[in-house]
Tab-separated table of C-alpha atoms and ligand atoms in Angstrom:
chain	number	residue	atom	x	y	z
A	8	MET	CA	117.457	117.564	116.006
A	9	GLY	CA	120.474	115.965	116.625
A	10	ALA	CA	122.822	114.095	114.160
A	11	THR	CA	120.348	111.029	113.935
A	12	GLY	CA	117.120	113.344	113.345
A	13	PRO	CA	115.319	113.585	109.842
A	14	ASP	CA	117.997	116.339	108.902
A	15	ALA	CA	120.790	114.471	109.380
A	16	ALA	CA	122.825	113.714	106.342
A	17	LEU	CA	122.408	109.941	105.322
A	18	PRO	CA	125.205	107.888	103.986
A	19	SER	CA	125.072	107.315	100.130
A	20	ARG	CA	127.647	104.396	99.133
A	21	LEU	CA	128.107	105.602	95.508
A	22	PRO	CA	129.208	108.863	93.711
A	23	PHE	CA	126.102	110.759	93.157
A	24	GLU	CA	125.016	110.528	89.460
A	25	ILE	CA	122.438	112.108	87.214
A	26	ILE	CA	121.330	109.896	84.154
A	27	ARG	CA	119.214	111.189	81.703
A	28	ASP	CA	119.225	108.567	78.942
A	29	PRO	CA	116.739	105.709	79.601
A	30	ARG	CA	119.191	103.126	78.208
A	31	ALA	CA	121.979	104.514	80.422
A	32	MET	CA	119.796	104.247	83.492
A	33	ARG	CA	119.007	100.355	82.686
A	34	ALA	CA	122.793	99.737	81.864
A	35	ARG	CA	123.877	101.331	85.122
A	36	VAL	CA	121.206	99.509	87.212
A	37	GLU	CA	122.031	96.186	85.682
A	38	ASP	CA	125.766	96.531	86.906
A	39	LEU	CA	124.544	97.300	90.203
A	40	ARG	CA	122.159	94.297	90.465
A	41	ARG	CA	125.009	92.128	89.414
A	42	ASP	CA	127.019	93.489	92.182
A	43	GLY	CA	124.289	92.373	94.469
A	44	LEU	CA	123.037	95.455	95.518
A	45	ARG	CA	119.328	95.990	96.710
A	46	ILE	CA	117.969	98.980	94.616
A	47	ALA	CA	115.055	101.306	95.723
A	48	VAL	CA	113.177	103.749	93.617
A	49	VAL	CA	111.205	106.689	94.451
A	50	PRO	CA	109.353	108.000	91.509
A	51	THR	CA	108.216	111.705	91.661
A	52	MET	CA	107.403	114.765	89.436
A	53	GLY	CA	110.015	116.694	91.005
A	54	TYR	CA	109.398	120.286	92.776
A	55	LEU	CA	110.262	118.134	96.021
A	56	HIS	CA	108.914	118.906	99.360
A	57	GLU	CA	108.967	116.814	102.745
A	58	GLY	CA	106.332	114.301	101.424
A	59	HIS	CA	108.967	113.526	98.950
A	60	LEU	CA	111.830	113.462	101.246
A	61	SER	CA	110.198	111.133	103.640
A	62	LEU	CA	109.921	108.669	100.919
A	63	LEU	CA	113.764	109.079	100.009
A	64	ARG	CA	114.556	108.707	103.706
A	65	ALA	CA	112.681	105.569	104.148
A	66	ALA	CA	114.176	104.317	100.857
A	67	ARG	CA	117.660	105.017	102.084
A	68	ALA	CA	116.888	102.918	105.136
A	69	ARG	CA	115.744	99.998	103.250
A	70	ALA	CA	118.215	99.443	100.378
A	71	ASP	CA	121.780	100.028	99.171
A	72	VAL	CA	121.061	101.950	96.137
A	73	VAL	CA	118.411	104.848	96.199
A	74	ILE	CA	117.150	106.223	92.918
A	75	LEU	CA	114.862	109.443	92.632
A	76	THR	CA	113.283	109.777	89.455
A	77	ILE	CA	111.892	112.894	88.311
A	78	PHE	CA	109.799	112.854	85.401
A	79	VAL	CA	106.705	115.227	84.770
A	80	ASN	CA	104.849	112.403	82.848
A	81	PRO	CA	102.906	113.960	79.950
A	82	THR	CA	100.578	110.943	79.636
A	83	GLN	CA	99.142	111.344	82.957
A	84	PHE	CA	98.043	115.060	82.253
A	85	GLY	CA	94.544	115.557	80.535
A	86	PRO	CA	94.371	118.251	77.759
A	87	ARG	CA	93.172	120.819	79.908
A	88	GLU	CA	95.293	120.214	82.963
A	89	ASP	CA	98.288	121.859	84.081
A	90	LEU	CA	101.272	120.029	82.282
A	91	SER	CA	102.696	123.054	80.787
A	92	ARG	CA	102.674	125.180	84.091
A	93	TYR	CA	103.663	122.391	86.390
A	94	PRO	CA	106.198	123.660	88.746
A	95	ARG	CA	109.919	122.488	87.941
A	96	ASP	CA	113.197	123.228	89.742
A	97	GLU	CA	115.763	120.437	89.166
A	98	ASP	CA	118.644	122.013	90.600
A	99	GLY	CA	116.426	122.759	93.995
A	100	ASP	CA	115.138	119.183	94.163
A	101	LEU	CA	118.761	117.815	93.574
A	102	ALA	CA	119.969	119.874	96.444
A	103	LYS	CA	117.080	118.683	98.869
A	104	ALA	CA	117.405	115.336	97.656
A	105	ARG	CA	121.159	114.473	97.956
A	106	PRO	CA	121.267	115.049	102.078
A	107	CYS	CA	118.572	112.246	102.122
A	108	GLY	CA	121.207	109.917	100.523
A	109	VAL	CA	119.953	109.763	96.974
A	110	ASP	CA	122.634	107.683	94.686
A	111	LEU	CA	121.183	108.299	91.362
A	112	ALA	CA	118.724	110.635	89.924
A	113	PHE	CA	116.983	109.597	86.893
A	114	CYS	CA	116.030	112.716	84.924
A	115	PRO	CA	114.718	111.658	81.464
A	116	ASP	CA	112.717	114.023	79.042
A	117	ALA	CA	109.743	113.302	77.673
A	118	ALA	CA	111.098	112.488	73.982
A	119	ALA	CA	113.568	110.046	75.507
A	120	MET	CA	110.667	108.173	77.483
A	121	TYR	CA	108.240	108.260	74.432
A	122	ALA	CA	109.563	107.209	71.030
A	123	PRO	CA	107.183	108.479	68.129
A	124	GLY	CA	104.427	105.945	67.635
A	125	ALA	CA	104.439	104.509	71.268
A	126	GLN	CA	101.051	102.867	71.458
A	127	THR	CA	101.342	100.437	74.332
A	128	PHE	CA	99.751	101.280	77.788
A	129	VAL	CA	99.100	99.546	80.967
A	130	GLU	CA	95.438	99.706	82.129
A	131	VAL	CA	94.166	98.847	85.704
A	132	ARG	CA	90.479	98.315	85.490
A	133	GLU	CA	88.167	98.680	88.428
A	134	LEU	CA	90.395	100.456	91.135
A	135	ALA	CA	91.187	103.117	88.325
A	136	ARG	CA	87.476	103.961	87.549
A	137	PRO	CA	86.212	105.790	90.284
A	138	LEU	CA	87.438	109.111	92.004
A	139	CYS	CA	90.240	110.584	90.120
A	140	GLY	CA	89.857	107.849	87.367
A	141	GLU	CA	86.449	109.272	86.620
A	142	LYS	CA	87.405	112.923	87.073
A	143	ARG	CA	90.605	112.438	85.115
A	144	PRO	CA	90.115	109.995	82.163
A	145	GLY	CA	93.224	108.595	81.070
A	146	HIS	CA	95.095	109.623	84.239
A	147	PHE	CA	95.704	106.029	85.606
A	148	ALA	CA	96.782	104.535	82.459
A	149	GLY	CA	99.262	107.109	82.424
A	150	VAL	CA	100.531	106.742	85.725
A	151	ALA	CA	100.516	102.679	85.389
A	152	THR	CA	102.396	102.831	82.182
A	153	VAL	CA	104.976	105.271	83.208
A	154	VAL	CA	105.507	103.439	86.449
A	155	THR	CA	106.099	100.229	84.630
A	156	LYS	CA	108.341	101.904	82.424
A	157	LEU	CA	110.171	103.504	85.442
A	158	PHE	CA	110.385	99.852	86.852
A	159	ASN	CA	111.771	98.377	83.723
A	160	LEU	CA	114.282	100.774	83.545
A	161	THR	CA	115.340	100.976	87.305
A	162	GLN	CA	114.792	97.644	87.701
A	163	PRO	CA	113.954	98.162	91.580
A	164	HIS	CA	113.561	95.447	94.558
A	165	VAL	CA	111.235	98.015	96.472
A	166	ALA	CA	109.486	101.161	95.260
A	167	PHE	CA	107.928	103.980	97.725
A	168	PHE	CA	104.821	105.906	97.128
A	169	GLY	CA	102.852	108.382	99.302
A	170	GLU	CA	99.332	107.721	100.923
A	171	LYS	CA	98.574	111.290	99.665
A	172	ASP	CA	97.673	109.878	96.315
A	173	PHE	CA	95.737	107.160	97.758
A	174	GLN	CA	94.226	105.659	94.455
A	175	GLN	CA	97.280	105.613	92.758
A	176	LEU	CA	99.022	103.499	95.369
A	177	ALA	CA	96.202	100.928	95.088
A	178	VAL	CA	96.431	100.833	91.158
A	179	ILE	CA	100.134	100.428	91.709
A	180	ARG	CA	99.841	97.854	94.134
A	181	ARG	CA	97.266	96.050	91.957
A	182	MET	CA	99.301	96.331	88.786
A	183	VAL	CA	102.367	94.829	90.406
A	184	ARG	CA	100.446	92.021	91.758
A	185	ASP	CA	98.368	91.244	88.482
A	186	LEU	CA	101.664	91.632	85.988
A	187	ASP	CA	103.961	89.918	88.510
A	188	GLN	CA	106.420	92.865	88.114
A	189	GLY	CA	108.190	91.437	91.432
A	190	VAL	CA	108.821	94.942	93.020
A	191	GLU	CA	107.782	95.469	96.523
A	192	ILE	CA	105.833	98.373	97.019
A	193	VAL	CA	105.859	100.548	100.464
A	194	GLY	CA	103.220	103.364	101.074
A	195	MET	CA	104.183	106.105	103.414
A	196	PRO	CA	102.010	108.373	105.515
A	197	ILE	CA	100.735	111.782	104.390
A	198	VAL	CA	103.326	114.592	105.311
A	199	ARG	CA	101.267	117.908	106.281
A	200	GLU	CA	102.046	121.264	106.721
A	201	ALA	CA	101.962	122.352	110.431
A	202	ASP	CA	98.409	123.676	109.821
A	203	GLY	CA	97.209	120.570	108.502
A	204	LEU	CA	97.445	121.332	104.494
A	205	ALA	CA	98.895	118.017	102.765
A	206	MET	CA	102.117	118.921	101.143
A	207	SER	CA	101.714	118.969	97.435
A	208	SER	CA	103.899	120.321	94.546
A	209	ARG	CA	100.497	122.246	93.655
A	210	ASN	CA	100.477	124.194	96.785
A	211	ALA	CA	102.909	126.561	95.043
A	212	TYR	CA	100.090	127.615	92.672
A	213	LEU	CA	97.853	129.158	95.724
A	214	SER	CA	97.542	132.708	96.348
A	215	PRO	CA	97.261	133.865	100.297
A	216	ASP	CA	93.493	133.622	100.024
A	217	GLU	CA	93.644	130.118	98.641
A	218	ARG	CA	96.120	128.823	100.786
A	219	ARG	CA	93.644	129.809	103.686
A	220	ASP	CA	90.871	128.130	101.802
A	221	ALA	CA	92.707	125.030	101.034
A	222	LEU	CA	92.745	124.311	104.771
A	223	SER	CA	89.225	123.252	104.380
A	224	LEU	CA	90.331	119.859	102.933
A	225	SER	CA	92.108	118.787	106.089
A	226	ALA	CA	89.343	120.297	107.967
A	227	GLY	CA	86.625	118.245	106.224
A	228	LEU	CA	88.616	115.021	106.975
A	229	ALA	CA	89.002	116.028	110.427
A	230	ALA	CA	85.209	116.733	110.498
A	231	ALA	CA	84.512	113.441	109.004
A	232	GLU	CA	87.110	111.660	111.483
A	233	ALA	CA	85.487	113.279	114.452
A	234	ALA	CA	82.014	112.031	113.380
A	235	PHE	CA	83.452	108.756	113.003
A	236	ARG	CA	84.951	108.619	116.577
A	237	GLY	CA	81.783	109.829	117.755
A	238	GLY	CA	80.298	106.736	116.570
A	239	GLU	CA	78.786	107.883	112.955
A	240	ARG	CA	78.880	105.041	110.776
A	241	ASP	CA	76.391	106.157	107.993
A	242	GLY	CA	78.474	106.894	104.641
A	243	ALA	CA	76.338	109.845	103.634
A	244	ALA	CA	76.495	111.470	107.194
A	245	LEU	CA	80.341	111.238	106.926
A	246	VAL	CA	80.684	112.545	103.654
A	247	ALA	CA	78.355	115.507	104.739
A	248	ALA	CA	80.674	116.230	107.578
A	249	ALA	CA	83.557	116.167	105.410
A	250	ARG	CA	82.012	118.615	102.436
A	251	ALA	CA	80.720	121.293	105.201
A	252	PRO	CA	84.134	122.969	105.748
A	253	ILE	CA	84.840	122.916	102.039
A	254	ALA	CA	81.567	124.286	100.880
A	255	ALA	CA	82.044	127.274	103.417
A	256	ALA	CA	85.502	128.342	101.883
A	257	ALA	CA	84.939	130.792	99.229
A	258	SER	CA	87.365	129.804	96.574
A	259	ALA	CA	86.895	126.261	96.807
A	260	ARG	CA	85.009	123.841	94.589
A	261	ILE	CA	84.371	120.120	95.368
A	262	ASP	CA	85.352	117.937	92.623
A	263	TYR	CA	84.588	114.765	94.528
A	264	VAL	CA	84.123	113.857	98.198
A	265	GLU	CA	83.479	110.048	98.475
A	266	LEU	CA	83.678	107.450	101.186
A	267	ARG	CA	85.152	104.054	99.672
A	268	ASP	CA	86.316	100.677	100.670
A	269	ALA	CA	90.060	101.223	101.687
A	270	ASP	CA	91.016	98.089	99.668
A	271	GLU	CA	88.718	97.927	96.672
A	272	LEU	CA	87.537	101.416	96.293
A	273	THR	CA	83.841	100.348	96.117
A	274	PRO	CA	81.250	102.488	97.623
A	275	VAL	CA	80.571	102.468	101.521
A	276	GLU	CA	77.066	102.890	102.681
A	277	THR	CA	77.866	102.013	106.238
A	278	VAL	CA	81.531	101.754	107.780
A	279	THR	CA	82.000	98.111	108.701
A	280	ARG	CA	85.648	97.875	108.059
A	281	PRO	CA	88.467	100.444	107.034
A	282	ALA	CA	87.053	102.985	104.682
A	283	VAL	CA	88.797	105.990	102.981
A	284	MET	CA	87.388	109.481	102.991
A	285	ALA	CA	88.744	110.662	99.571
A	286	LEU	CA	88.353	114.242	98.285
A	287	ALA	CA	89.569	116.249	95.278
A	288	VAL	CA	88.884	120.125	95.642
A	289	PHE	CA	89.372	123.000	93.321
A	290	VAL	CA	90.780	125.993	95.105
A	291	GLY	CA	90.821	128.755	92.810
A	292	THR	CA	92.021	126.859	89.564
A	293	THR	CA	94.417	124.528	91.444
A	294	ARG	CA	92.889	121.090	92.015
A	295	LEU	CA	94.061	119.616	95.553
A	296	ILE	CA	93.575	115.978	96.740
A	297	ASP	CA	93.544	114.576	100.322
A	298	ASN	CA	92.256	111.634	102.004
A	299	ARG	CA	92.043	109.949	105.548
A	300	VAL	CA	91.313	106.334	106.214
A	301	LEU	CA	88.350	105.606	108.857
A	302	ARG	CA	89.117	102.449	110.948
A	303	PRO	CA	86.249	100.858	112.834
B	27	LIG	P1	104.236	113.746	92.908
B	27	LIG	O1	106.015	114.470	92.605
B	27	LIG	O2	103.288	114.548	93.324
B	27	LIG	O3	104.199	112.639	91.367
B	27	LIG	O4	104.554	112.737	93.998
B	27	LIG	C1	105.618	111.569	93.986
B	27	LIG	C2	105.486	110.826	95.283
B	27	LIG	O5	105.450	111.629	96.238
B	27	LIG	C3	104.079	110.003	95.101
B	27	LIG	O6	104.243	108.617	95.659
B	27	LIG	C4	103.363	110.942	96.161
B	27	LIG	O7	102.121	110.020	96.707
B	27	LIG	C5	104.083	111.294	97.318
B	27	LIG	N1	103.885	112.471	97.930
B	27	LIG	C6	103.423	113.810	97.457
B	27	LIG	N2	102.973	114.384	98.306
B	27	LIG	C7	103.124	113.791	99.477
B	27	LIG	C8	102.907	113.837	100.904
B	27	LIG	N3	102.299	115.071	101.125
B	27	LIG	N4	102.991	112.957	101.727
B	27	LIG	C9	103.789	111.853	101.371
B	27	LIG	N5	103.872	111.471	100.077
B	27	LIG	C10	103.627	112.370	99.190
């Protein structure tokens, strides 16, 4: 790639800064807003990969100030989930993020974000009920609440999220609309490894055998897409096509494979408008998600 390729260093206007204190974050951004600058935020849980970096580059192109947040949010993990072993590498993350033009990294710790006795949560209802909402009770309340807090602390004009977390993006769009949060939400395409595996911080957990079996997720989505392109419109048949490669992978166990309306996430029996094939699969003990939108 030449100097304009995706690896080219993008200019950042401000001296780079790491902020850990929520009040300092809020004060800093209020100054920037007073200066008339357009603020973008990219919320992440760190352990950055090209998927995250694609969001940062898009943010750099759309705003004066790019804020990366790195926060492994405890309230979106269930009691038996991987909070304590979630991978972390702040120095590595900042080394990857800075060439993408990040101005400010907001890296609070959990104690700073949640005061003792915190008891206020943001709940999105119907969109957060099926799929990961059903399998991970409380997950989207944790997500909606922390994203609201991050929006309050970083006061963005625009925020970038990946379509990899399709339901999360739908929940956040609805939350912003319903609560008049006044942040433009930009969804970005899923970034994949060369062999099709959707990039995820959790891919780091996979053994070599599991890494091979993890390809069954994208293979299932490709099979569903192929059936769809061949004229199949029946939801059950499309789901069966998606399930087959996953069922054949030794270390993979399906959590869900569902076809849902791409806007409302309601069940789809026959595809007549855009529908999302959404799946969650345990590969060994690692839970991976992926999705693909089927557009008639
Ligand atoms: P996470 O750190 O997993 O919470 O992800 C932070 C943001 O990066 C979310 O908006 C994700 O949807 C997005 N993201 C994660 N993986 C990918 C990917 N493979 N492609 C595009 N965006 C992604």
